[in-house]
PDB file of N, CA, C and O in Angstrom:
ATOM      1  N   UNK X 164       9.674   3.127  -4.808  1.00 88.00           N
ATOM      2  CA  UNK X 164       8.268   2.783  -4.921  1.00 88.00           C
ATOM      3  C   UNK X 164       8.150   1.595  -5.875  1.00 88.00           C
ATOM      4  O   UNK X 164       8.444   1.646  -7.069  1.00 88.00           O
ATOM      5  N   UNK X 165       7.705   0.557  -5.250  1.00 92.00           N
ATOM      6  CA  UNK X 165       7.185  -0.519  -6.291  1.00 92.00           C
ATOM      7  C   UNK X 165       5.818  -0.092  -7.304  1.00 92.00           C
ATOM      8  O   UNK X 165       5.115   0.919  -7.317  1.00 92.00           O
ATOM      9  N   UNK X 166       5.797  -1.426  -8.181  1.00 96.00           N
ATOM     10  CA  UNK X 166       4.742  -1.177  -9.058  1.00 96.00           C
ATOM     11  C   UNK X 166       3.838  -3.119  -9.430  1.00 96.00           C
ATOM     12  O   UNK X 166       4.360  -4.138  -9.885  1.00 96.00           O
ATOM     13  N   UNK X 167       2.774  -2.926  -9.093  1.00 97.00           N
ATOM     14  CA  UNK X 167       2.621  -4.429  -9.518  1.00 97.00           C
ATOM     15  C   UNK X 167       1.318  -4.620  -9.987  1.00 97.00           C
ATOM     16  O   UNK X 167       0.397  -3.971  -9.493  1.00 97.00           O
ATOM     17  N   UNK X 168       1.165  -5.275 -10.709  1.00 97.00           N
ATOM     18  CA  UNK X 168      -0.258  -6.180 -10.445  1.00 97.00           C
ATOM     19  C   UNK X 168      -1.195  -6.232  -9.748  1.00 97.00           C
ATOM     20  O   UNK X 168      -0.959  -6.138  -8.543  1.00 97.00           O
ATOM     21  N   UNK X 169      -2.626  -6.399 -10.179  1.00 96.00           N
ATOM     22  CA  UNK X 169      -3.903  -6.442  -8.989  1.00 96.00           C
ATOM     23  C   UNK X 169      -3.314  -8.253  -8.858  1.00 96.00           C
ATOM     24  O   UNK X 169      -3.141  -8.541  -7.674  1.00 96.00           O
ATOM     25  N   UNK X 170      -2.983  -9.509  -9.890  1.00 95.00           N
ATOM     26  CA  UNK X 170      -2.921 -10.409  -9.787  1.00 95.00           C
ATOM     27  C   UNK X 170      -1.502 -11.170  -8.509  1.00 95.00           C
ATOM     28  O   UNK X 170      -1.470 -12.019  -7.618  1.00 95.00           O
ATOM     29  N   UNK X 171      -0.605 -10.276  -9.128  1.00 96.00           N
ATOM     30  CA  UNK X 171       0.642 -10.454  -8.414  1.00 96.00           C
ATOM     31  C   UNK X 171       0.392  -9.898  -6.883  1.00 96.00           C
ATOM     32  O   UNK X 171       0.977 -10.438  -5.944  1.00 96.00           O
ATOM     33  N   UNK X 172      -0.583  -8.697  -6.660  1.00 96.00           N
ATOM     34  CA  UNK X 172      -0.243  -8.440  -5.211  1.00 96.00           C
ATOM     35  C   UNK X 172      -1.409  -9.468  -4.485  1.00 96.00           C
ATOM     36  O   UNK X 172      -1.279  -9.723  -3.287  1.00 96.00           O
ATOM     37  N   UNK X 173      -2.443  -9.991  -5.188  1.00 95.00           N
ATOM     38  CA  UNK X 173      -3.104 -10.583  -4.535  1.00 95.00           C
ATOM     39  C   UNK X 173      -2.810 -11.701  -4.143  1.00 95.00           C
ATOM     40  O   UNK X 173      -3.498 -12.240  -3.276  1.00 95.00           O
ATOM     41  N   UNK X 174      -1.645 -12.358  -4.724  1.00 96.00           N
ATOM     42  CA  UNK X 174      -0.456 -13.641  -4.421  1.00 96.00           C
ATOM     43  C   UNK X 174       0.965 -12.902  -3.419  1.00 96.00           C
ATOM     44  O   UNK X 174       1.960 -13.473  -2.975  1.00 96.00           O
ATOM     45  N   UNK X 175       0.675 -11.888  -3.348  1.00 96.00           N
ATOM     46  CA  UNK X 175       1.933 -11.618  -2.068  1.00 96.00           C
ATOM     47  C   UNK X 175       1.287 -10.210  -0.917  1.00 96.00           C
ATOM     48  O   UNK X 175       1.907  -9.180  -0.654  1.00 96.00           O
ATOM     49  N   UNK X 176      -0.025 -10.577  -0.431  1.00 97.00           N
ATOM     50  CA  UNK X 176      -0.557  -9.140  -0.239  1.00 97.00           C
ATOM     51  C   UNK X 176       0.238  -8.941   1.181  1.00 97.00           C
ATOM     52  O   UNK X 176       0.689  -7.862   1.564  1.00 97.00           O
ATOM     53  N   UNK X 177       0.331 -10.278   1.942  1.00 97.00           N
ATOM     54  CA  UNK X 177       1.056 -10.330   3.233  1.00 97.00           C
ATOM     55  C   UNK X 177       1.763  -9.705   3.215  1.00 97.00           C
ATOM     56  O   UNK X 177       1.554  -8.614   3.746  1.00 97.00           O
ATOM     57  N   UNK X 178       3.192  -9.997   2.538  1.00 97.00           N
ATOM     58  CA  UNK X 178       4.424  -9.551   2.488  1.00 97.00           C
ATOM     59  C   UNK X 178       4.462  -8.308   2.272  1.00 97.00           C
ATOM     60  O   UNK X 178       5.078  -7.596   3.065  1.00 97.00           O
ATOM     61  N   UNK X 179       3.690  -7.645   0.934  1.00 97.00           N
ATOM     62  CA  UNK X 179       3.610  -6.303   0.731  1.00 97.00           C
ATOM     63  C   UNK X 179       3.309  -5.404   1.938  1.00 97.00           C
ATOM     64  O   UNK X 179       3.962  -4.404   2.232  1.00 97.00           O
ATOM     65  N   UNK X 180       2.053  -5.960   2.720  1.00 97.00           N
ATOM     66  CA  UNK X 180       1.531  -5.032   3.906  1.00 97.00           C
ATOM     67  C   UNK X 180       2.747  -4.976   5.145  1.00 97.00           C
ATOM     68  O   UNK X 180       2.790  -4.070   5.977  1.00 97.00           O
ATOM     69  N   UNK X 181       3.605  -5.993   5.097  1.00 97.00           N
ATOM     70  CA  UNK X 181       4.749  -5.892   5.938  1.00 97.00           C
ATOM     71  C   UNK X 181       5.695  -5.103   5.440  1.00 97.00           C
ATOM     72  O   UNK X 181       6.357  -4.428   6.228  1.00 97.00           O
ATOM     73  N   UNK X 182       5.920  -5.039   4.178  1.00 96.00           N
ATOM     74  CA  UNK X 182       6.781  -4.153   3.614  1.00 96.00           C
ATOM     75  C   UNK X 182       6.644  -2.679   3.876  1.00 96.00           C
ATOM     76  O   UNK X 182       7.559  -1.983   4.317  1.00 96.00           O
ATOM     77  N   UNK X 183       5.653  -2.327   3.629  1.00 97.00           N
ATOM     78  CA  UNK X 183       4.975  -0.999   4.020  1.00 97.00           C
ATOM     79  C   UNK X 183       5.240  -0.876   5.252  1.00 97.00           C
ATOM     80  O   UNK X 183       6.303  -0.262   5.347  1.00 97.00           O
ATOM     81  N   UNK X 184       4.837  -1.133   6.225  1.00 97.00           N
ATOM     82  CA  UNK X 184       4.921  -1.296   7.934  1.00 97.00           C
ATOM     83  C   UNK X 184       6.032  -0.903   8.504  1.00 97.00           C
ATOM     84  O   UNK X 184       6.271  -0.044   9.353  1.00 97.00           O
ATOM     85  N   UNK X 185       6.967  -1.982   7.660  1.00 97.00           N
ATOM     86  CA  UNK X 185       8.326  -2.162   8.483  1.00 97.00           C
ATOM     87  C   UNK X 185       9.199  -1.375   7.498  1.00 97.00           C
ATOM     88  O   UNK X 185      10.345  -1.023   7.775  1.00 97.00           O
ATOM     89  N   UNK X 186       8.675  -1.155   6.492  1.00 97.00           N
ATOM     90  CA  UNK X 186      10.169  -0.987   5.594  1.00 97.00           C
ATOM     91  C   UNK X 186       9.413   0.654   4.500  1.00 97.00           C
ATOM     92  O   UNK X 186       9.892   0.983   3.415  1.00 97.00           O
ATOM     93  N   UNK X 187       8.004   1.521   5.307  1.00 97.00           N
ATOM     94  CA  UNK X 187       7.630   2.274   4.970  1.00 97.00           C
ATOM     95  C   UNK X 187       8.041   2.465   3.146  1.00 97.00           C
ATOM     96  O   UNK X 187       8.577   3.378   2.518  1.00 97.00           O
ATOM     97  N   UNK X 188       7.514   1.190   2.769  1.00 97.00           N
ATOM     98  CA  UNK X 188       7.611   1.114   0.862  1.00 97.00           C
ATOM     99  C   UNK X 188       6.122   1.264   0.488  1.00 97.00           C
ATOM    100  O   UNK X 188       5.198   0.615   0.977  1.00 97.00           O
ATOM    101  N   UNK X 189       6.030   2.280  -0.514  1.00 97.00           N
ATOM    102  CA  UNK X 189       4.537   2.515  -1.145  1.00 97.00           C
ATOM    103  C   UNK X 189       4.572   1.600  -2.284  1.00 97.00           C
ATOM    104  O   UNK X 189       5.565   1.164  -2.866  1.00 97.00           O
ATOM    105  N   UNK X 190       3.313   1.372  -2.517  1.00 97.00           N
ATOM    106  CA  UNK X 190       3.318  -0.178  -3.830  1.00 97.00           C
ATOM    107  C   UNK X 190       1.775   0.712  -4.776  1.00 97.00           C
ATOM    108  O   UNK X 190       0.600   0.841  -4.434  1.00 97.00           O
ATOM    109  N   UNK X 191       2.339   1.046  -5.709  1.00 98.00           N
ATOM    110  CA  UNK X 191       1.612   1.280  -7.002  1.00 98.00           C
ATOM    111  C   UNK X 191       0.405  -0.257  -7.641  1.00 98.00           C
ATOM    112  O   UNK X 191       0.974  -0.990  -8.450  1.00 98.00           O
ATOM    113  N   UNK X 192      -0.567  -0.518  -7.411  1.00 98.00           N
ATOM    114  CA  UNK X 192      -1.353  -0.746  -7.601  1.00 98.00           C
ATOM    115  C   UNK X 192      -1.984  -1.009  -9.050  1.00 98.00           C
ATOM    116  O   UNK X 192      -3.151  -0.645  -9.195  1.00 98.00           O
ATOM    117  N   UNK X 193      -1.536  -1.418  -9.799  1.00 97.00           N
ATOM    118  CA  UNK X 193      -2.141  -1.593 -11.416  1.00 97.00           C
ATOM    119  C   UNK X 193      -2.787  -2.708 -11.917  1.00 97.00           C
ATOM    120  O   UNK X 193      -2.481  -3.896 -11.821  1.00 97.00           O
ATOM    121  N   UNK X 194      -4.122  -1.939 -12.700  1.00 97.00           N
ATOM    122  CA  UNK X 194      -4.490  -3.025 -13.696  1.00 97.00           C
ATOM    123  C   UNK X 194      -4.969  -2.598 -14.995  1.00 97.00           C
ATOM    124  O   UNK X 194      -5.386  -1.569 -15.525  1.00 97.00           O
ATOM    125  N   UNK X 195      -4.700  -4.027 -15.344  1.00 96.00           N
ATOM    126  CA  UNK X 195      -4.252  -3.838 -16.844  1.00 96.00           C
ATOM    127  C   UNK X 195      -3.226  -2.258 -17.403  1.00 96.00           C
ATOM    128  O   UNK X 195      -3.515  -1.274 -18.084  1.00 96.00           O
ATOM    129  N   UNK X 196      -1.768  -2.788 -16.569  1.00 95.00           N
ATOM    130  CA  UNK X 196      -1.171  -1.468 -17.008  1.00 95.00           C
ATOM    131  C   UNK X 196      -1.349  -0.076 -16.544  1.00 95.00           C
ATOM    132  O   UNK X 196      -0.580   0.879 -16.650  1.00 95.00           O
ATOM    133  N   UNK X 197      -2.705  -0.171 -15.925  1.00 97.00           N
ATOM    134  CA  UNK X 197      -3.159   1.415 -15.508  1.00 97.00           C
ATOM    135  C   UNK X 197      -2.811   1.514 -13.704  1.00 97.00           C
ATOM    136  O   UNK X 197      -2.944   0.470 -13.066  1.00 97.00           O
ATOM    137  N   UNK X 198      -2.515   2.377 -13.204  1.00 97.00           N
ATOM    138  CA  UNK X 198      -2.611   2.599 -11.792  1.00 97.00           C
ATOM    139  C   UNK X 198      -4.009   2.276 -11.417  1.00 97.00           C
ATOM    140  O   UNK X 198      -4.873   2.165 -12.287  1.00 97.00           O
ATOM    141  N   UNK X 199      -4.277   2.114 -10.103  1.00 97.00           N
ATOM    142  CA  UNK X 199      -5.394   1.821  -9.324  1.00 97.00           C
ATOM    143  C   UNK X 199      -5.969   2.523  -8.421  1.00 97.00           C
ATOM    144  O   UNK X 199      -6.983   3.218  -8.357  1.00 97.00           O
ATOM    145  N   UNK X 200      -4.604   2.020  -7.291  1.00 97.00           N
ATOM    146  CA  UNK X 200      -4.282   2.232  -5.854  1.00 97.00           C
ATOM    147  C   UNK X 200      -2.820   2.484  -5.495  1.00 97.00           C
ATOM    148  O   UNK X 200      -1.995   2.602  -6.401  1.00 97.00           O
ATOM    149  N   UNK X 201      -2.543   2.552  -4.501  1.00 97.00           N
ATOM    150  CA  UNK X 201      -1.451   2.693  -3.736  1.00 97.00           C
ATOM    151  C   UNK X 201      -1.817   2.139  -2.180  1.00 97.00           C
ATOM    152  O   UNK X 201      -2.735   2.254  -1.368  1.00 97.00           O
ATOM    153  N   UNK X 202      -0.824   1.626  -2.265  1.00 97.00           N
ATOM    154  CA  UNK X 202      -0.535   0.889  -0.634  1.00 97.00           C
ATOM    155  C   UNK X 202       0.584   1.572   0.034  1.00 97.00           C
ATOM    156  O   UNK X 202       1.681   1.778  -0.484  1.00 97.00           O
ATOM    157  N   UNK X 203       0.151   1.976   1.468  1.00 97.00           N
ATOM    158  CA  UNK X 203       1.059   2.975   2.438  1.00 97.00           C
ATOM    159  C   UNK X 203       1.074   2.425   3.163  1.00 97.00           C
ATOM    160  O   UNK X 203       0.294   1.475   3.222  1.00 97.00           O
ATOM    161  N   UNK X 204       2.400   2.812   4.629  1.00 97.00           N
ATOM    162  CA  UNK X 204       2.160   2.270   5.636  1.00 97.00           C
ATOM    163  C   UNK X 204       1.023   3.597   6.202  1.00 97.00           C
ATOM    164  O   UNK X 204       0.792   4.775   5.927  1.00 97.00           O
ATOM    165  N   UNK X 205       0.520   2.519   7.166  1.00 94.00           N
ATOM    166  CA  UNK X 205      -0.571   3.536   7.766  1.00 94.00           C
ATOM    167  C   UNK X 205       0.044   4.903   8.198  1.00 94.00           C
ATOM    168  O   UNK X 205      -0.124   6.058   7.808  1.00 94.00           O
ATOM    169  N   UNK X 206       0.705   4.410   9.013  1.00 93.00           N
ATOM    170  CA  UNK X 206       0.817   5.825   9.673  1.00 93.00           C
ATOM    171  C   UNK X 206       1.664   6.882   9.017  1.00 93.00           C
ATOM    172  O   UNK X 206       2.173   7.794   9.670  1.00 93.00           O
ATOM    173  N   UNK X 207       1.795   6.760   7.839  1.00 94.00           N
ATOM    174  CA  UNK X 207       1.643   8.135   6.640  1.00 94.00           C
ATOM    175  C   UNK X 207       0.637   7.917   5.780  1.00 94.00           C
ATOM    176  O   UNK X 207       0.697   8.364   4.635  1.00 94.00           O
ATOM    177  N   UNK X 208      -0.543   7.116   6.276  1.00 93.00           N
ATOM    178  CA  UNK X 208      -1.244   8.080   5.212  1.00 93.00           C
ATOM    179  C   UNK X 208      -1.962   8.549   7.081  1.00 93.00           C
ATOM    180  O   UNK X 208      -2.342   9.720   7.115  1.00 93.00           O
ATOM    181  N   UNK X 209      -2.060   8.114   7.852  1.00 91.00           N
ATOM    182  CA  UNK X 209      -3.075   8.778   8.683  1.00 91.00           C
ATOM    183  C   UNK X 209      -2.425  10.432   9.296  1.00 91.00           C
ATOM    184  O   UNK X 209      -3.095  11.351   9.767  1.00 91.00           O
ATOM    185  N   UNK X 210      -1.035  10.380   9.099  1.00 90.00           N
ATOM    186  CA  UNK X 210      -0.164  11.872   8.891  1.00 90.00           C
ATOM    187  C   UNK X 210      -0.929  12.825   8.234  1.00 90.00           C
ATOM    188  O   UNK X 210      -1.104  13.915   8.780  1.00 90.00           O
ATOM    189  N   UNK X 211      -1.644  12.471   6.627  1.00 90.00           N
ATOM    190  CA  UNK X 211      -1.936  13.264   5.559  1.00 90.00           C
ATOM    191  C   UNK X 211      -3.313  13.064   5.560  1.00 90.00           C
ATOM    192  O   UNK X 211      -3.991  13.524   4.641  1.00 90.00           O
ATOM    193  N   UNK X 212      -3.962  12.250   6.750  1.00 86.00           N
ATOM    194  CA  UNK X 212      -5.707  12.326   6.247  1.00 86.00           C
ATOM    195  C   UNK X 212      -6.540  12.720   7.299  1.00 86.00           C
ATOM    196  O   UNK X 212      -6.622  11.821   8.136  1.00 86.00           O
ATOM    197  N   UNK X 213      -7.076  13.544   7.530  1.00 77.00           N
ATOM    198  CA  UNK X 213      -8.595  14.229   8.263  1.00 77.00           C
ATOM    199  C   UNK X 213      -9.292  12.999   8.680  1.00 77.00           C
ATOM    200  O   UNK X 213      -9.886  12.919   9.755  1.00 77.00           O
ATOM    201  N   UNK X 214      -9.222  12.145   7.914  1.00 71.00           N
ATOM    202  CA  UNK X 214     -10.405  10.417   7.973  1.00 71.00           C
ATOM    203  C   UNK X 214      -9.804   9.649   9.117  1.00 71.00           C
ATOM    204  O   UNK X 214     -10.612   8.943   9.720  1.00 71.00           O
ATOM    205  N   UNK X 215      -8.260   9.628   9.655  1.00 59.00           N
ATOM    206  CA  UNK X 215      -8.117   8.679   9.915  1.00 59.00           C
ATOM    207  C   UNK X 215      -8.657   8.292  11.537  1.00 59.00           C
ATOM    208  O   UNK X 215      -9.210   9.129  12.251  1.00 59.00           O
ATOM    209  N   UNK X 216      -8.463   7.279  11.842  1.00 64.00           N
ATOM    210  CA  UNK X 216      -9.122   6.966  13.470  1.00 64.00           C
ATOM    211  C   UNK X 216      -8.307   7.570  14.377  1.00 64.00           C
ATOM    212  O   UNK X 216      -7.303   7.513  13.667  1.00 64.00           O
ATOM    213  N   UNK X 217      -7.992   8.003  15.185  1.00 64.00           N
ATOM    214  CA  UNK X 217      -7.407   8.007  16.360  1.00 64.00           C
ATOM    215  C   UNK X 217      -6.506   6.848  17.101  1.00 64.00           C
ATOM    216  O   UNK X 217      -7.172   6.053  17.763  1.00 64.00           O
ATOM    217  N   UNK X 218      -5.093   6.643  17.082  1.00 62.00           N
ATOM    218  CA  UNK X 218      -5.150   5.128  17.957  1.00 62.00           C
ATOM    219  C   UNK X 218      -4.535   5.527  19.299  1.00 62.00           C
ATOM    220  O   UNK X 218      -3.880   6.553  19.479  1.00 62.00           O
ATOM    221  N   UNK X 219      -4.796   4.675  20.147  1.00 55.00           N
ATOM    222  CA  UNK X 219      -3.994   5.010  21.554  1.00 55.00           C
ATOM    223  C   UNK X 219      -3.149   4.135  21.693  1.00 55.00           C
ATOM    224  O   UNK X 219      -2.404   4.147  22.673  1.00 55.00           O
TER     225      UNK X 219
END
């Protein structure tokens, strides 16, 4: 699991969202030091969520 920056991921958000996708890596989300968010590939979080859409 990575860990980064609101500044740093907003200078690599592409790459990150491919990372996730292709290479199912979760990215820890921080600012100022504190957690935020987390970035998944979709289709684990739509595994673990009631919310998610349906795709065909």
């Amino acid at each position: 699991m990575e860990r980064m920056g609101v500044r740093e991921l907003r200078d690599q958000l592409g790459r990150q969202v491919d990372e996730a996708h292709y290479r199912g890596t979760h990215t820890v989300v921080e600012k100022n030091g504190e957690p935020r968010a987390v970035l998944v590939p979709y289709d684990w979080w739509s595994a673990r969520s009631d919310e998610a859409p349906e795709t065909d």
